[in-house]
Tab-separated table of C-alpha atoms and ligand atoms in Angstrom:
chain	number	residue	atom	x	y	z
V	629	UNK	CA	146.103	139.237	170.572
V	630	UNK	CA	146.000	135.264	170.652
V	631	UNK	CA	145.164	133.888	167.183
V	632	UNK	CA	142.546	131.646	166.430
V	633	UNK	CA	143.517	127.610	166.485
V	634	UNK	CA	141.517	126.595	163.063
V	635	UNK	CA	140.979	123.351	161.688
V	636	UNK	CA	138.962	123.443	158.417
V	637	UNK	CA	137.767	120.457	156.265
V	638	UNK	CA	137.758	121.153	152.584
V	639	UNK	CA	135.674	118.181	150.998
V	640	UNK	CA	136.844	118.915	147.451
V	641	UNK	CA	133.923	117.195	145.084
V	642	UNK	CA	133.063	114.469	147.250
V	643	UNK	CA	130.037	113.414	149.272
V	644	UNK	CA	126.422	113.208	147.832
V	645	UNK	CA	123.640	115.229	149.604
V	646	UNK	CA	122.971	112.094	151.927
V	647	UNK	CA	126.390	111.223	152.576
V	648	UNK	CA	127.277	114.899	153.434
V	649	UNK	CA	124.570	115.253	155.921
V	650	UNK	CA	125.779	111.925	157.514
V	651	UNK	CA	129.069	112.921	157.732
V	652	UNK	CA	128.374	116.711	159.014
V	653	UNK	CA	126.070	115.047	161.514
V	654	UNK	CA	128.933	112.645	162.918
V	655	UNK	CA	131.386	115.470	163.296
V	656	UNK	CA	128.676	117.347	165.139
V	657	UNK	CA	127.888	114.420	167.410
V	658	UNK	CA	131.758	114.320	168.423
V	659	UNK	CA	133.960	116.371	170.935
V	660	UNK	CA	135.032	119.814	169.759
V	661	UNK	CA	137.648	121.531	172.299
V	662	UNK	CA	136.385	125.142	173.269
V	663	UNK	CA	139.258	126.670	172.225
V	664	UNK	CA	139.705	125.176	168.686
V	665	UNK	CA	137.601	127.030	165.611
V	666	UNK	CA	136.050	124.188	163.184
V	667	UNK	CA	135.021	125.227	159.591
V	668	UNK	CA	133.692	122.625	157.349
V	669	UNK	CA	133.798	123.635	153.463
V	670	UNK	CA	131.390	121.637	151.357
V	671	UNK	CA	130.579	121.658	147.956
V	672	UNK	CA	127.650	124.070	147.218
V	673	UNK	CA	124.603	121.597	147.201
V	674	UNK	CA	125.299	120.776	150.922
V	675	UNK	CA	125.692	124.489	151.960
V	676	UNK	CA	121.625	125.208	153.151
V	677	UNK	CA	121.184	121.694	154.823
V	678	UNK	CA	124.375	121.899	156.369
V	679	UNK	CA	123.894	125.276	157.824
V	680	UNK	CA	120.433	123.751	159.444
V	681	UNK	CA	122.494	121.279	161.459
V	682	UNK	CA	125.175	123.756	162.341
V	683	UNK	CA	122.946	126.371	163.805
V	684	UNK	CA	123.532	125.548	167.368
V	685	UNK	CA	126.543	124.896	167.481
V	686	UNK	CA	128.772	128.218	167.403
V	687	UNK	CA	132.176	126.539	167.403
V	688	UNK	CA	131.668	125.025	163.989
V	689	UNK	CA	131.349	127.212	160.839
V	690	UNK	CA	130.328	126.774	157.360
V	691	UNK	CA	132.607	127.498	154.531
V	692	UNK	CA	132.267	127.235	150.503
V	693	UNK	CA	135.195	126.156	148.434
V	694	UNK	CA	135.222	128.917	145.828
V	695	UNK	CA	133.149	132.187	144.846
V	696	UNK	CA	132.937	134.283	141.528
V	697	UNK	CA	134.574	137.667	141.337
V	698	UNK	CA	131.711	139.387	140.393
V	699	UNK	CA	128.356	140.431	142.365
V	700	UNK	CA	125.828	138.689	139.987
V	701	UNK	CA	124.832	138.363	136.229
V	702	UNK	CA	125.159	135.999	133.072
V	703	UNK	CA	127.979	133.725	134.576
V	704	UNK	CA	126.236	130.363	133.869
V	705	UNK	CA	127.098	127.822	136.555
V	706	UNK	CA	128.864	130.480	138.908
V	707	UNK	CA	128.101	131.267	142.494
V	708	UNK	CA	128.438	134.907	144.029
V	709	UNK	CA	129.301	135.641	147.662
V	710	UNK	CA	125.975	137.198	148.225
V	711	UNK	CA	124.626	134.014	147.469
V	712	UNK	CA	126.552	131.851	149.920
V	713	UNK	CA	126.075	134.174	152.839
V	714	UNK	CA	122.386	133.810	152.160
V	715	UNK	CA	122.825	130.209	153.165
V	716	UNK	CA	124.855	130.936	156.544
V	717	UNK	CA	128.396	130.847	154.776
V	718	UNK	CA	131.052	132.358	156.748
V	719	UNK	CA	134.400	131.700	155.411
V	720	UNK	CA	135.231	131.017	151.345
V	721	UNK	CA	138.246	129.121	150.103
V	722	UNK	CA	140.355	131.492	147.633
V	723	UNK	CA	143.169	130.455	145.766
V	724	UNK	CA	143.421	126.554	146.516
V	725	UNK	CA	146.093	125.108	144.092
V	726	UNK	CA	143.563	122.951	142.482
V	727	UNK	CA	141.369	125.739	141.235
V	728	UNK	CA	144.477	127.671	140.028
V	729	UNK	CA	145.738	124.535	138.012
V	730	UNK	CA	142.301	123.337	136.564
V	731	UNK	CA	140.641	126.271	136.066
V	732	UNK	CA	143.365	128.675	135.389
V	733	UNK	CA	142.606	131.140	138.101
V	734	UNK	CA	145.523	134.076	138.192
V	735	UNK	CA	146.695	135.935	141.122
V	736	UNK	CA	144.858	139.086	139.243
V	737	UNK	CA	141.666	137.018	139.472
V	738	UNK	CA	142.084	135.862	143.134
V	739	UNK	CA	142.565	139.370	144.125
V	740	UNK	CA	139.167	140.208	142.534
V	741	UNK	CA	137.645	137.561	144.303
V	742	UNK	CA	139.226	138.064	147.787
V	743	UNK	CA	137.895	141.829	147.392
V	744	UNK	CA	134.354	140.498	146.448
V	745	UNK	CA	134.241	137.837	149.361
V	746	UNK	CA	135.302	140.608	151.729
V	747	UNK	CA	132.690	142.953	150.626
V	748	UNK	CA	130.088	140.368	151.274
V	749	UNK	CA	131.390	139.776	154.631
V	750	UNK	CA	132.789	136.474	153.863
V	751	UNK	CA	136.280	135.589	155.192
V	752	UNK	CA	138.651	134.195	152.712
V	753	UNK	CA	140.619	131.091	153.432
V	754	UNK	CA	143.657	132.154	150.941
V	755	UNK	CA	145.602	129.225	149.747
V	756	UNK	CA	149.004	129.616	148.630
V	757	UNK	CA	152.113	126.866	147.962
V	758	UNK	CA	154.715	126.170	145.490
V	759	UNK	CA	154.962	122.777	143.380
V	760	UNK	CA	157.839	120.316	143.411
V	761	UNK	CA	160.022	121.917	141.071
V	762	UNK	CA	160.117	125.237	142.747
V	763	UNK	CA	160.681	123.552	146.023
V	764	UNK	CA	163.536	121.648	144.635
V	765	UNK	CA	164.781	124.874	142.721
V	766	UNK	CA	164.931	126.406	146.153
V	767	UNK	CA	162.715	129.684	145.135
V	768	UNK	CA	159.583	128.635	147.201
V	769	UNK	CA	159.921	131.373	149.756
V	770	UNK	CA	160.059	134.191	146.909
V	771	UNK	CA	157.021	132.050	145.338
V	772	UNK	CA	154.730	132.438	147.928
V	773	UNK	CA	155.827	135.903	148.804
V	774	UNK	CA	154.936	136.749	145.186
V	775	UNK	CA	151.281	135.150	145.485
V	776	UNK	CA	150.504	136.855	148.770
V	777	UNK	CA	151.678	140.490	147.271
V	778	UNK	CA	149.761	139.870	143.971
V	779	UNK	CA	146.450	138.693	145.380
V	780	UNK	CA	146.296	139.952	149.226
V	781	UNK	CA	148.474	143.003	150.170
V	782	UNK	CA	146.419	145.467	148.310
V	783	UNK	CA	144.103	145.005	151.082
V	784	UNK	CA	143.775	147.814	153.979
V	785	UNK	CA	144.973	146.383	157.370
V	786	UNK	CA	141.241	146.579	158.602
V	787	UNK	CA	140.294	144.294	155.395
V	788	UNK	CA	143.378	142.199	155.853
V	789	UNK	CA	142.246	141.084	159.554
V	790	UNK	CA	139.682	139.184	158.142
V	791	UNK	CA	141.947	136.771	156.113
V	792	UNK	CA	142.906	133.076	156.977
V	793	UNK	CA	145.966	131.867	155.237
V	794	UNK	CA	146.695	128.297	154.485
V	795	UNK	CA	149.928	127.110	153.450
V	796	UNK	CA	149.457	124.075	150.892
V	797	UNK	CA	152.697	123.074	149.517
V	798	UNK	CA	151.484	121.239	145.933
V	799	UNK	CA	153.586	118.437	146.414
V	800	UNK	CA	152.478	117.407	149.496
V	801	UNK	CA	148.515	117.642	148.574
V	802	UNK	CA	146.897	114.320	148.184
V	803	UNK	CA	150.274	112.574	147.915
V	804	UNK	CA	150.503	111.280	151.391
V	805	UNK	CA	153.757	112.828	151.447
V	806	UNK	CA	153.889	115.529	154.013
V	807	UNK	CA	155.790	118.644	154.570
V	808	UNK	CA	157.887	118.146	157.462
V	809	UNK	CA	157.068	120.180	160.765
V	810	UNK	CA	160.236	122.112	160.023
V	811	UNK	CA	159.428	123.006	156.360
V	812	UNK	CA	155.652	123.977	157.655
V	813	UNK	CA	157.268	126.315	160.234
V	814	UNK	CA	159.910	127.793	158.190
V	815	UNK	CA	157.180	128.615	155.615
V	816	UNK	CA	154.475	129.712	158.133
V	817	UNK	CA	157.442	131.963	159.767
V	818	UNK	CA	158.264	133.748	156.412
V	819	UNK	CA	154.680	134.354	155.791
V	820	UNK	CA	153.996	135.963	159.263
V	821	UNK	CA	157.268	137.957	158.638
V	822	UNK	CA	155.763	139.280	155.294
V	823	UNK	CA	152.650	140.493	157.119
V	824	UNK	CA	154.605	141.841	160.111
V	825	UNK	CA	156.403	144.131	157.375
V	826	UNK	CA	153.096	145.215	155.341
V	827	UNK	CA	150.655	145.220	158.392
V	828	UNK	CA	152.773	145.569	161.432
V	829	UNK	CA	153.275	142.959	164.380
V	830	UNK	CA	149.464	143.093	165.755
V	831	UNK	CA	147.901	142.215	162.365
V	832	UNK	CA	150.741	139.741	161.836
V	833	UNK	CA	150.602	138.051	165.168
V	834	UNK	CA	146.811	137.817	165.303
V	835	UNK	CA	146.642	136.108	161.664
V	836	UNK	CA	145.751	132.693	161.770
V	837	UNK	CA	148.326	130.516	159.138
V	838	UNK	CA	146.682	126.782	158.314
V	839	UNK	CA	148.999	124.045	157.088
V	840	UNK	CA	147.408	121.774	154.442
V	841	UNK	CA	148.644	118.920	152.419
V	842	UNK	CA	148.555	115.188	153.987
V	843	UNK	CA	147.907	116.313	157.123
V	844	UNK	CA	146.086	113.240	159.047
V	845	UNK	CA	145.667	112.325	162.725
V	846	UNK	CA	149.220	110.662	162.733
V	847	UNK	CA	151.217	113.568	161.847
V	848	UNK	CA	148.759	116.912	163.061
V	849	UNK	CA	150.017	116.735	166.585
V	850	UNK	CA	153.478	117.384	165.582
V	851	UNK	CA	152.899	119.746	162.773
V	852	UNK	CA	150.388	122.006	165.121
V	853	UNK	CA	152.722	121.938	167.736
V	854	UNK	CA	155.162	124.395	165.759
V	855	UNK	CA	155.248	127.946	166.934
V	856	UNK	CA	153.618	129.439	163.502
V	857	UNK	CA	151.303	126.919	162.628
V	858	UNK	CA	147.727	127.595	163.770
V	859	UNK	CA	146.017	124.592	162.503
V	860	UNK	CA	145.206	122.936	159.180
V	861	UNK	CA	143.174	122.577	156.278
V	862	UNK	CA	142.308	119.223	155.517
V	863	UNK	CA	141.411	117.525	152.502
V	864	UNK	CA	141.054	113.618	152.670
V	865	UNK	CA	140.870	113.260	156.075
V	866	UNK	CA	138.077	115.435	156.615
V	867	UNK	CA	136.069	112.810	154.806
V	868	UNK	CA	135.849	110.695	157.859
V	869	UNK	CA	134.448	112.237	161.092
V	870	UNK	CA	136.952	109.781	163.243
V	871	UNK	CA	140.033	111.207	161.491
V	872	UNK	CA	138.565	114.720	161.311
V	873	UNK	CA	137.725	114.893	164.793
V	874	UNK	CA	141.328	113.402	165.687
V	875	UNK	CA	142.914	116.206	163.931
V	876	UNK	CA	140.487	118.894	165.541
V	877	UNK	CA	141.905	117.610	168.861
V	878	UNK	CA	145.538	117.676	167.833
V	879	UNK	CA	146.588	120.791	169.533
F	651	LIG	P1	144.957	116.127	151.414
F	651	LIG	O1	144.781	116.568	152.886
F	651	LIG	O2	144.020	115.449	150.611
F	651	LIG	O3	146.410	116.341	151.145
F	651	LIG	O4	144.330	117.774	150.813
F	651	LIG	C1	144.707	118.976	151.480
F	651	LIG	C2	144.132	120.055	150.574
F	651	LIG	O5	144.165	120.509	149.364
F	651	LIG	C3	143.242	120.826	151.294
F	651	LIG	O6	142.636	121.916	150.648
């Protein structure tokens, strides 16, 4: 099975309501190739209004950047998967390194978030990736393996088929320092091999694995050209429609 090529924008905590509508509209006004699946992961306040803009455009889907691990209840300030689904969300980023670092999200917590998202038919974009000290110590492959085993590999095969993985080395996020295409390929091949060992070749070959970390119009083509890189999760460059669409057109 040919896997999906995906470019997902992670707006993080950027764009006011009007700015968000403008950005989404200008992305929609531009050409998106048929074979590429585009996802826009916006702050919560934008979801409903951007869903209304996206409705007619089947190749652009809506994503959120987080969800809670419980179904509902007294969790002030939090948002549940059922709420996200009710405004047209299809994907949710889980385990972004910023949430792991600034909100102390552990592997165990992320496993519960993954379960809760799947129980509400949201597709997790599960992030993994090492920091600079781990990369320099040479233990990055083992580190990412542990992240996947702790938060994803409890899933059944049919549940795992709904997962998109994003490899985002922390040392490359927002730093302007991109992993080389070879470094990305090496880790993506490792991740695919781990999926193969756990779920078999068919699942491994059909899982989309995205690269994230200072991905830009100038380097996307080379990175996406690697055999195990199926697209990107884009931060800074997703905030400008021109740059984002150039990346979308980089396959
Ligand atoms: P940058 O593209 O800004 O480096 O961010 C990557 C990222 O964290 C996407 O989730």
